[in-house]
Structure formats: structure tokens, C-alpha cells
Short mmCIF file of C-alpha atoms in Angstrom, two decimals:
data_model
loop_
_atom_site.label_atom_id
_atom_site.label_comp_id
_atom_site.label_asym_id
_atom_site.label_seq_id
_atom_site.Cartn_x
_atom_site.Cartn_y
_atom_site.Cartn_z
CA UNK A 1 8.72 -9.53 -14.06
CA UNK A 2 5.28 -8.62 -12.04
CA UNK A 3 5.29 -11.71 -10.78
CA UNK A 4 8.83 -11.89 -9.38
CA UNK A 5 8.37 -8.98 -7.80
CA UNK A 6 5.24 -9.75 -6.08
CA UNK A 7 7.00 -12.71 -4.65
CA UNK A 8 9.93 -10.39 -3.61
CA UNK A 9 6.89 -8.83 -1.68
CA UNK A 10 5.72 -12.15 -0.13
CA UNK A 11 9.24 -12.66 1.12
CA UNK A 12 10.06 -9.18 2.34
CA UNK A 13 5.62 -9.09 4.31
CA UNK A 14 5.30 -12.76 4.62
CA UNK A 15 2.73 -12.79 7.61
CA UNK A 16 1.71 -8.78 7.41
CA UNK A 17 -1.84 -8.10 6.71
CA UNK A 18 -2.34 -7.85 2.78
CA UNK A 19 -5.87 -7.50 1.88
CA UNK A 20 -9.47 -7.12 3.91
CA UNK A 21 -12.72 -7.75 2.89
CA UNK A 22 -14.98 -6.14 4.92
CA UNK A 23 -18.13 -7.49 3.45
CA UNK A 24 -17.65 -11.04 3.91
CA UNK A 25 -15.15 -10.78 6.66
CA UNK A 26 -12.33 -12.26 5.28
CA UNK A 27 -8.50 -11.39 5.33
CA UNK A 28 -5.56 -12.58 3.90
CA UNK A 29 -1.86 -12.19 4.87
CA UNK A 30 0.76 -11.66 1.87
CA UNK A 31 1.80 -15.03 2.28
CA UNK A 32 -1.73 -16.41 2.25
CA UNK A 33 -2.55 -14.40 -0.92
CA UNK A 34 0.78 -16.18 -2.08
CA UNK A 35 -0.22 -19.44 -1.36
CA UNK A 36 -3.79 -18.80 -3.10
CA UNK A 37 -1.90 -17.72 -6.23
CA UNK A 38 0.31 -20.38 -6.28
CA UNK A 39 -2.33 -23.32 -6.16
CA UNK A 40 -4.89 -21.99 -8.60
CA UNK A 41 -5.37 -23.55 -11.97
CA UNK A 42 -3.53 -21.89 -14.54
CA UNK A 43 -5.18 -19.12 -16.43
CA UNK A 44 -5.64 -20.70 -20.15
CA UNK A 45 -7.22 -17.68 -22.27
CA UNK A 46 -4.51 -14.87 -23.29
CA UNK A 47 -6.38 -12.34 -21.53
CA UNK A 48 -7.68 -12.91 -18.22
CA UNK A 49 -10.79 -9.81 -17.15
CA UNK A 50 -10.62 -9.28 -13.38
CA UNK A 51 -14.16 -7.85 -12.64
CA UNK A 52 -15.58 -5.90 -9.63
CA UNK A 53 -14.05 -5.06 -5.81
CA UNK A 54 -13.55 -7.86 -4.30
CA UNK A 55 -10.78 -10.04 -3.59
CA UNK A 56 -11.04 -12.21 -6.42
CA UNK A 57 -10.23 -9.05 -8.63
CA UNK A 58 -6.86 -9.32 -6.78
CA UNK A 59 -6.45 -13.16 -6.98
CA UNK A 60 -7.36 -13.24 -11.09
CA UNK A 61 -4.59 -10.69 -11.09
CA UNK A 62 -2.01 -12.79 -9.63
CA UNK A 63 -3.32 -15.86 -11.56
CA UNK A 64 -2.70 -14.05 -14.67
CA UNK A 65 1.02 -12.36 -13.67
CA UNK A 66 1.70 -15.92 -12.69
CA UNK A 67 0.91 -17.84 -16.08
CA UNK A 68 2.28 -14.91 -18.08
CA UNK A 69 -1.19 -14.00 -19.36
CA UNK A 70 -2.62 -10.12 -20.34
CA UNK A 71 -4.51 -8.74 -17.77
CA UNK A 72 -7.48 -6.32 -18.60
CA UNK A 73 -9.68 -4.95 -15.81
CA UNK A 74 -13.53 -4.49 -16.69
CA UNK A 75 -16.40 -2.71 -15.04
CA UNK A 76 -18.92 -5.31 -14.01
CA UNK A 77 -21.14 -6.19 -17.32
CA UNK A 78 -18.46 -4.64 -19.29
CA UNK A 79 -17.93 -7.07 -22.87
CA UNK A 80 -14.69 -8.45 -23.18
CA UNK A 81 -12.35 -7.16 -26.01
CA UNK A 82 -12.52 -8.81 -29.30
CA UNK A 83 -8.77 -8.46 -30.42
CA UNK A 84 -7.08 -10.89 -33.51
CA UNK A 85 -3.58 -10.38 -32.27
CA UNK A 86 -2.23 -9.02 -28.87
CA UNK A 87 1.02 -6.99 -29.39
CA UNK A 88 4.40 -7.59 -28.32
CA UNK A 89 5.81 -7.13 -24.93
CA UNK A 90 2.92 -5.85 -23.52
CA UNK A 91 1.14 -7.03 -20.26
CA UNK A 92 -1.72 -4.91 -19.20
CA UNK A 93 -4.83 -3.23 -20.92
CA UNK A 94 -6.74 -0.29 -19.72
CA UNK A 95 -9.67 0.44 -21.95
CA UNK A 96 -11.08 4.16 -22.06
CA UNK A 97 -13.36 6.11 -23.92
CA UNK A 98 -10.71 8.37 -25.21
CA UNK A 99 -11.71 12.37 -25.81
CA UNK A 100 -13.15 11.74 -28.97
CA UNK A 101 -14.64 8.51 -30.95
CA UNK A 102 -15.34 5.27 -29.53
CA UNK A 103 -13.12 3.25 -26.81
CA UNK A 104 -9.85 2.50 -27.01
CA UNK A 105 -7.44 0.48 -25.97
CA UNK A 106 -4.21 1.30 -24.25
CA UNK A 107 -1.46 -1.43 -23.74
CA UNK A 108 1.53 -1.26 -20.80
CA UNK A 109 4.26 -3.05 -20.51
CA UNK A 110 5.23 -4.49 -17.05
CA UNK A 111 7.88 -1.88 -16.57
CA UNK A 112 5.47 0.85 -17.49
CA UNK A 113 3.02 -0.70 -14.75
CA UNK A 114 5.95 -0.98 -12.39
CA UNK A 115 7.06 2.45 -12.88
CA UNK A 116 3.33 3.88 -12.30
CA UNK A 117 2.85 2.15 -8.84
CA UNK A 118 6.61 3.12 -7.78
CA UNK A 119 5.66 7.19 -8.40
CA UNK A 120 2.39 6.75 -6.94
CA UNK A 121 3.84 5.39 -3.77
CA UNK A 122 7.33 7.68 -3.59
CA UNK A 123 5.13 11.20 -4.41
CA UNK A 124 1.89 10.23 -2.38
CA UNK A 125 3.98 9.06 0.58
CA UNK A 126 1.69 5.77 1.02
CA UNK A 127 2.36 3.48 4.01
CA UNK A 128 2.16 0.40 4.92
CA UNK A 129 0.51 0.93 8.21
CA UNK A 130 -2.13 3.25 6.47
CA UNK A 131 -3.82 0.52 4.31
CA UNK A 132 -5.80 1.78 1.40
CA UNK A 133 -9.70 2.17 1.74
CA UNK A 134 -10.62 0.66 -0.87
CA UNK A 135 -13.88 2.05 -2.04
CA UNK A 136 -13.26 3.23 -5.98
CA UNK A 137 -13.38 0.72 -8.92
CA UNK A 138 -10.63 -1.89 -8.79
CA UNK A 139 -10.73 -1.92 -12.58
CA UNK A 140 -10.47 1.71 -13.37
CA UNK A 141 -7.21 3.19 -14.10
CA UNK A 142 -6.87 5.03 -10.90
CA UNK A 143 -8.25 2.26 -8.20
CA UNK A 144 -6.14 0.32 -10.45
CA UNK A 145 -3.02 2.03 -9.87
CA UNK A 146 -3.74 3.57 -6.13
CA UNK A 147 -4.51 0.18 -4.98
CA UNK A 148 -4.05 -2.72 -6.85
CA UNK A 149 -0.38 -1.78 -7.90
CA UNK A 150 0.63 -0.28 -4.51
CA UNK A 151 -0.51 -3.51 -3.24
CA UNK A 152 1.09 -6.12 -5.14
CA UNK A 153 4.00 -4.10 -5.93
CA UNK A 154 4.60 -1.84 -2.97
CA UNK A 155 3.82 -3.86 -0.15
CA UNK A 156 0.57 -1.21 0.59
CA UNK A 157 -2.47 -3.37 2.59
CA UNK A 158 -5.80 -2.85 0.82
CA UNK A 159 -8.62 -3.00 3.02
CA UNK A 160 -11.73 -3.74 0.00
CA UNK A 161 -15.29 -1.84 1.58
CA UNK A 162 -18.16 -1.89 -1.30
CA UNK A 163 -20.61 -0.65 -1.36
CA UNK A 164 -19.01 3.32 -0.41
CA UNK A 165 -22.12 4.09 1.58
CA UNK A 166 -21.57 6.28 4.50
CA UNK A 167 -22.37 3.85 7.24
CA UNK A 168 -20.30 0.92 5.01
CA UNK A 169 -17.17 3.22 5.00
CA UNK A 170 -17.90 4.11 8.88
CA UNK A 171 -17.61 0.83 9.56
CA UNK A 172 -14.86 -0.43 7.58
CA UNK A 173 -12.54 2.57 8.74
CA UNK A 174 -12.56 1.19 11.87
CA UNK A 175 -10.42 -2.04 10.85
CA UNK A 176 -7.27 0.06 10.96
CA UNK A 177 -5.73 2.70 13.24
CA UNK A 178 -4.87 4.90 10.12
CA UNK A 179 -5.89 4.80 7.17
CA UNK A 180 -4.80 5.78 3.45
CA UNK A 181 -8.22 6.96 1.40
CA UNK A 182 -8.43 7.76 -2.44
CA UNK A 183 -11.81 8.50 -3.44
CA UNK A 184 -13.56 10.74 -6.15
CA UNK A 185 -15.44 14.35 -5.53
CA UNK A 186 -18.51 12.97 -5.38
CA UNK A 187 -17.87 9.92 -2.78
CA UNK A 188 -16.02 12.99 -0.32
CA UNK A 189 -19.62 15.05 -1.23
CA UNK A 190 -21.74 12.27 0.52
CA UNK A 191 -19.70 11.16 3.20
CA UNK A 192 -19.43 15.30 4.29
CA UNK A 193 -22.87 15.51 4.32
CA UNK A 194 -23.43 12.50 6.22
CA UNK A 195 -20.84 13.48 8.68
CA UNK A 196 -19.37 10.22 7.77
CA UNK A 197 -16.05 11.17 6.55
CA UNK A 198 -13.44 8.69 8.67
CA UNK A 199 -11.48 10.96 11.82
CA UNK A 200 -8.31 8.04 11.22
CA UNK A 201 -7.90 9.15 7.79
CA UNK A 202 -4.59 10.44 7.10
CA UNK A 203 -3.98 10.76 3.51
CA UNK A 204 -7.47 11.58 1.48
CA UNK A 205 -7.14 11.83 -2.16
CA UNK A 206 -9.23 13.19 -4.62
CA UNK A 207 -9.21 12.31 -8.59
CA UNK A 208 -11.49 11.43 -11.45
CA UNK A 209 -13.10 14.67 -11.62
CA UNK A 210 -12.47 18.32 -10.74
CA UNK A 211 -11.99 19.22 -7.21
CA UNK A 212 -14.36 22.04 -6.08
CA UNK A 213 -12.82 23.78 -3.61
CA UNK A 214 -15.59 24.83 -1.38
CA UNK A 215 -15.60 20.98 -0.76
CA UNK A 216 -12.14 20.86 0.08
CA UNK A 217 -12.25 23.55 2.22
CA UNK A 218 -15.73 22.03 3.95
CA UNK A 219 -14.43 18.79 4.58
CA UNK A 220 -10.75 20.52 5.70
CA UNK A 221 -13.35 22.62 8.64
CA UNK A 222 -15.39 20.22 9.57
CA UNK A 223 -12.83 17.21 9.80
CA UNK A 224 -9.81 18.13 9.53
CA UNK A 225 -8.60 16.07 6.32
CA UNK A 226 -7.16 17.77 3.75
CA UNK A 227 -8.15 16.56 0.55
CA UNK A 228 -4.85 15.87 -2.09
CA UNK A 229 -6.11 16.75 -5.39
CA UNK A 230 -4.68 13.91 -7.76
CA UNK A 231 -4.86 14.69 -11.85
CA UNK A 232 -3.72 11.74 -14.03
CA UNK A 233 -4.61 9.62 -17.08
CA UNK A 234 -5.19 6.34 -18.33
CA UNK A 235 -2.46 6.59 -20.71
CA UNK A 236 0.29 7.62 -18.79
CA UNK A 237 -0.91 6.84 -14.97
CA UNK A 238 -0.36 10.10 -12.28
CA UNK A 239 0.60 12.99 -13.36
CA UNK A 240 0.32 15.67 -10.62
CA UNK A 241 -0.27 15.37 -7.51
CA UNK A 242 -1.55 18.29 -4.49
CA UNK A 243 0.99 18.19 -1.52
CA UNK A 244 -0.05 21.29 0.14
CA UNK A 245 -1.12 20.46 3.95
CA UNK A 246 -3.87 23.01 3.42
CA UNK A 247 -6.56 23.41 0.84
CA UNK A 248 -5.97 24.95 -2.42
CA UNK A 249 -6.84 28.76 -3.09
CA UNK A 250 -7.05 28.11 -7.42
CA UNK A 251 -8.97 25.64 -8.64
CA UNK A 252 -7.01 25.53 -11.78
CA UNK A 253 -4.44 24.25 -9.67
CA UNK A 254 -3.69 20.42 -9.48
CA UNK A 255 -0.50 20.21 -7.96
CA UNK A 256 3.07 19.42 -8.81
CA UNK A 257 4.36 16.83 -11.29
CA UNK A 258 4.58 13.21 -9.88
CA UNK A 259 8.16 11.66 -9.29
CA UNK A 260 9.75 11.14 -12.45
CA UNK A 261 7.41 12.68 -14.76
CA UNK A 262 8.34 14.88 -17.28
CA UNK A 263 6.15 17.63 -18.32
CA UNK A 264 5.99 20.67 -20.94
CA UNK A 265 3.13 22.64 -23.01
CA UNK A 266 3.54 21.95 -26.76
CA UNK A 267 2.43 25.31 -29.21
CA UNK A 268 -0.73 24.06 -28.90
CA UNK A 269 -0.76 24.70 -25.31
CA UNK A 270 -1.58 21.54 -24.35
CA UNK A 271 0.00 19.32 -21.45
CA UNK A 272 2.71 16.60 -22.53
CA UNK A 273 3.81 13.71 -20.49
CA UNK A 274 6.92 11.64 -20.65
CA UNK A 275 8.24 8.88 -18.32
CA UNK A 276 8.66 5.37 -17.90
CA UNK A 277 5.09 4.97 -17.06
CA UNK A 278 3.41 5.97 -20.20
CA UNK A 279 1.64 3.77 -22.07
CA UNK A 280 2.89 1.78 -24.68
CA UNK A 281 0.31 2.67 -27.76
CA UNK A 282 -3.14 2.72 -28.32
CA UNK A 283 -4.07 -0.88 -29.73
CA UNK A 284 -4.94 -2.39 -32.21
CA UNK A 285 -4.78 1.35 -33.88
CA UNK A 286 -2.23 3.18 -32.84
CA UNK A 287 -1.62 7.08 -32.61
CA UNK A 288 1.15 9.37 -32.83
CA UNK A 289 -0.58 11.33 -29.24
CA UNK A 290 0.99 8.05 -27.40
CA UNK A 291 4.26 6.90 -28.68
CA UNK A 292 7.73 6.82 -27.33
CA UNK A 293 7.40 7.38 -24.04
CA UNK A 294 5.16 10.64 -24.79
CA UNK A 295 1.29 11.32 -24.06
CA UNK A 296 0.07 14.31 -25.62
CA UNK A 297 -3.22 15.18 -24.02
CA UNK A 298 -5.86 17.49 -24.71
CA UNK A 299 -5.55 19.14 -21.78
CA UNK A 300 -4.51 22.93 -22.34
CA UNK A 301 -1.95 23.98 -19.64
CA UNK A 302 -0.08 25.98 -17.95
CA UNK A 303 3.46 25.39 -15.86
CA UNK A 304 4.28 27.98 -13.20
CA UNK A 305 6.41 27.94 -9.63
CA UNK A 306 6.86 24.08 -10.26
CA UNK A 307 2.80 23.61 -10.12
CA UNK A 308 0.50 22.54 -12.84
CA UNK A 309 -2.35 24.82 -13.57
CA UNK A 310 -5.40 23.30 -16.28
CA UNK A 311 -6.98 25.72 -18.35
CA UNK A 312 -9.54 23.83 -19.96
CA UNK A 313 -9.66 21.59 -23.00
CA UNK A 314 -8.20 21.78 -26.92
CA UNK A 315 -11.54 19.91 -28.07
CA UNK A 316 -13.54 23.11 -26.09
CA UNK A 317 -11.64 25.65 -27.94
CA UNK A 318 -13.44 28.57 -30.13
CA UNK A 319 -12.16 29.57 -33.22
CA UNK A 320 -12.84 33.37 -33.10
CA UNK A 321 -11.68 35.21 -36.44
CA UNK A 322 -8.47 32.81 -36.59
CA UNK A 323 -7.74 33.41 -33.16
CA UNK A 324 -8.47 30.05 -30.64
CA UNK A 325 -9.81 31.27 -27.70
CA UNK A 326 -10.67 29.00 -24.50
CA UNK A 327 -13.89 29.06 -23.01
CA UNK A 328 -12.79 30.03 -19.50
CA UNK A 329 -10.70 33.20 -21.27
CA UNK A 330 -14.33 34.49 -22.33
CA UNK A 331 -16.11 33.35 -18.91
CA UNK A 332 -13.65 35.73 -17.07
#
């Protein structure tokens, strides 16, 4: 299914501009990339590891969607997974560390990957003629779903700039007129205080960590991007995304729902998602907090005015004479 529709991409972009490299200078239409997919060897190990940003993360992806094999992205150095049995259905692995205990491992389903790249693209508003920056891990879940995805399964041009340096991103933002830019807190830190941040961005977006808003607001003065706060999770892909055209005034604030995403506190007060883009289960152990097209995170939450509002954590939680009281409740 992923690879059919990539093809379906091929035919519909066949001599746009797919994918950049700025560090060795290459570049690759879709129909190039195509033709590089379609004459590789065959992937023979049931799970093929794409490792770091570079194009060959992309090409070991369409190697594997093409011989029908798992794929599971890894941080460079990262060990591979030693799993007996794979389970059923299931295309795609994201490992993370989970809340508690030691990694995990979540499996997808191509329709679950499908549906993750087709919200991302319909609530973001991504473009094809504002290529993705590439500058965040290819292999985490969100470079993994803001770019790889978008770009195999969307049609969205990646343009690949590592390291994310100040002067490295200067330089790369000029291989496009506009310019589509997901980044994390710290990266939009660095490139503010370098004066660095790109003037032809027009969509920057900020996940992985909180937002602080006197760096929204900073980088909103001084260049004029707004930064789109972005909250999602491995197991479930985006969640909520910041639309506003000018910075936030709550912090606690992370935006509205994504397309097609279901949400709702449970008694516990914590956030639950449902959709076609959760997560299969957690493998080779599974959980009843990722099941049935439901996540149940720890996150505890609050829905108001059709925005999501995150008031801390269930794990952070004091138990105060039977009553479970958040840490923020007793900071304010």
C-alpha cells in the first residue's frame, strides 16, 4: 500500500524537485528517486534500519516499502531491535523510551502511517512549493512524520541541511523561494540569537519540547515568523496543532486538535487520542494505554473553546491526604 502510493506520487510529480542535499550537493527529482528505488537490490532482512539525515535514510525507506519489508528508523549508533516474531499487519516501528521503564516498541500499520502524514499535511497546510527544511532527526517520530511521510506520501519536497548550525541553515534556506521549517525550541533558540533565523520561512513549527513563549514572541519581533506550536506523540502521531497567526498568550496552550483526531479527558484527567493514526500496540508486550484505535497518555488535560490546554503530567502528581494534586496547582 505505501508503495503504491508513492508511485501514484511519481506519476502525479514525475520531474518536480523531490529531495536536496545540501551537503553534498545533490538533488533528485520524484522520478529520479523512483528510478533509484526501483533498481536497488532487494532488501533481504525483515526489518530494514534507515539511519541518519541524509538521502539514503529516504532511499532505505523506499527499498524497504518496495520489498514489503518493516521499516524501523534509528538514531545513529542506535542497536537494532532483537525481536523473535514481528506481528501481523504491521509495517513500521517507532521505538521510544515510554514515560516509565525501559524502551518500547510501537508498531503501525501502513494505513495508520498513511493517515498520520494525510493530517499532518491537511491541518499544517504544507505545500509543495514550500519544501521542508529538513534539519530535525529523520528517524524520530516527528522528522519522521513532518518530512519523511509528507514527502513520500504527500508530494512535499524535502530539502535535507545537517548539521542545523546557523550559517548551515543560512545557507541552505536559500535553495528555495519559501520555505516550510519544523524545528525544536532549542534549534529556534540558536538561530534567534544568531540572527540566523531564515526571512523566506513561511510556516515555522515548533515540537519536541515545550514552547516558551518569550521565544515565540522574540523570534515573532525580531523576524516576523510566527512559531506553530505542534504537541504530538510517538504513539499516535500529531495531536494538536497552533494555528493562531500570532503568538500564544498561555503557555499551557498547544493548539487545536489535528484533522481527524478525536480527543477527550478520561476521570483521570488525562488526554485520550483516537483516530486512524494511532498506533497499533506496543510490541512484543502489549498494553491496554494503546489498543483499538485509543492512546491514553499521561498527559493531564484540559479541553476548552475547541483548544487543548496541558496541565502537567499523571506520573508528577502528589498524593496530598487522598486528594491528587498537580504540581503546577501548588506552584500557582
Amino acid at each position: 500500500m505505501l508503495y503504491e502510493r508513492w508511485r501514484q506520487i511519481v506519476k502525479e510529480n514525475r520531474n518536480e524537485l523531490a529531495l536536496c542535499e545540501v551537503a553534498s550537493g545533490q538533488q533528485w527529482t520524484f522520478g529520479q528517486l523512483d528510478a533509484a528505488a526501483e533498481s536497488a537490490a532487494t532488501a533481504t532482512d525483515a526489518i530494514v534500519y534507515p539511519r541518519g539525515i541524509s538521502a539514503e535514510f529516504i532511499f532505505a525507506v523506499l527499498h524497504a516499502w518496495r520489498a514489503g519489508k518493516v521499516v524501523c528508523p534509528l538514531e545513529v549508533g542506535q542497536a537494532p531491535l532483537q525481536l523473535s516474531k514481528l506481528p501481523p499487519g504491521c509495517v513500521h516501528f517507532k521505538t521510544t523510551s515510554g514515560t516509565t521503564g525501559g524502551p518500547r516498541v510501537i508498531a503501525f500499520t501502513a494505513e495508520q502511517l498513511m493517515a498520520d502524514a494525510e493530517n499532518i499535511v491537511a491541518t499544517m497546510g504544507l505545500r509543495r512549493d514550500w519544501p521542508n527544511l529538513g534539519v530535525i532527526s529523520l528517524a524520530h517520530s516527528y522528522g519522521f512524520s513532518n518530512l519523511v511521510t509528507p514527502l513520500l506520501l504527500q508530494g512535499i519536497p524535502v530539502i535535507l541541511s545537517d548539521p542545523p548550525l546557523p550559517e548551515a541553515v543560512r545557507r541552505a534556506a536559500t535553495t528555495a523561494d519559501h520555505l516550510t521549517l519544523p524545528a525544536v525550541p532549542a534549534l529556534w533558540r540558536a538561530w534567534h540569537e544568531a540572527g540566523a533565523t531564515p526571512h523566506n520561512v513561511r510556516l515555522g513549527i515548533s515540537a519536541g519540547a515545550p514552547l516558551p513563549l518569550p521565544l515565540e514572541r522574540a523570534v515573532f519581533q525580531a523576524s516576523g515568523v510566527k512559531l506553530h506550536n505542534f504537541y504530538g506523540a510517538s504513539e499516535c502521531g500529531g495531536i494538536a496543532f497552533d494555528q493562531s497567526a500570532v503568538p500564544r498568550s498561555d503557555p499551557a496552550c498547544v493548539g487545536a486538535p489535528v484533522q481527524n483526531v478525536c480527543l477527550s479527558v478520561n476521570q483521570e484527567c488525562c488526554l485520550e487520542v483516537r483516530g486512524r493514526a494511532v498506533g497499533q500496540t506496543y510490541w512484543p508486550e502489549p498494553e491496554p494505554e494503546l489498543a483499538g484505535g485509543l492512546f491514553r497518555s499521561s498527559d493531564l488535560a484540559e479541553l476548552k473553546d475547541g483548544l487543548v490546554f496541558l496541565r502537567g503530567r499523571a506520573s508528577d502528581l502528589i498524593n496530598v491526604a487522598g486528594r491528587k494534586v498537580s504540581p503546577e496547582t501548588i506552584e500557582r
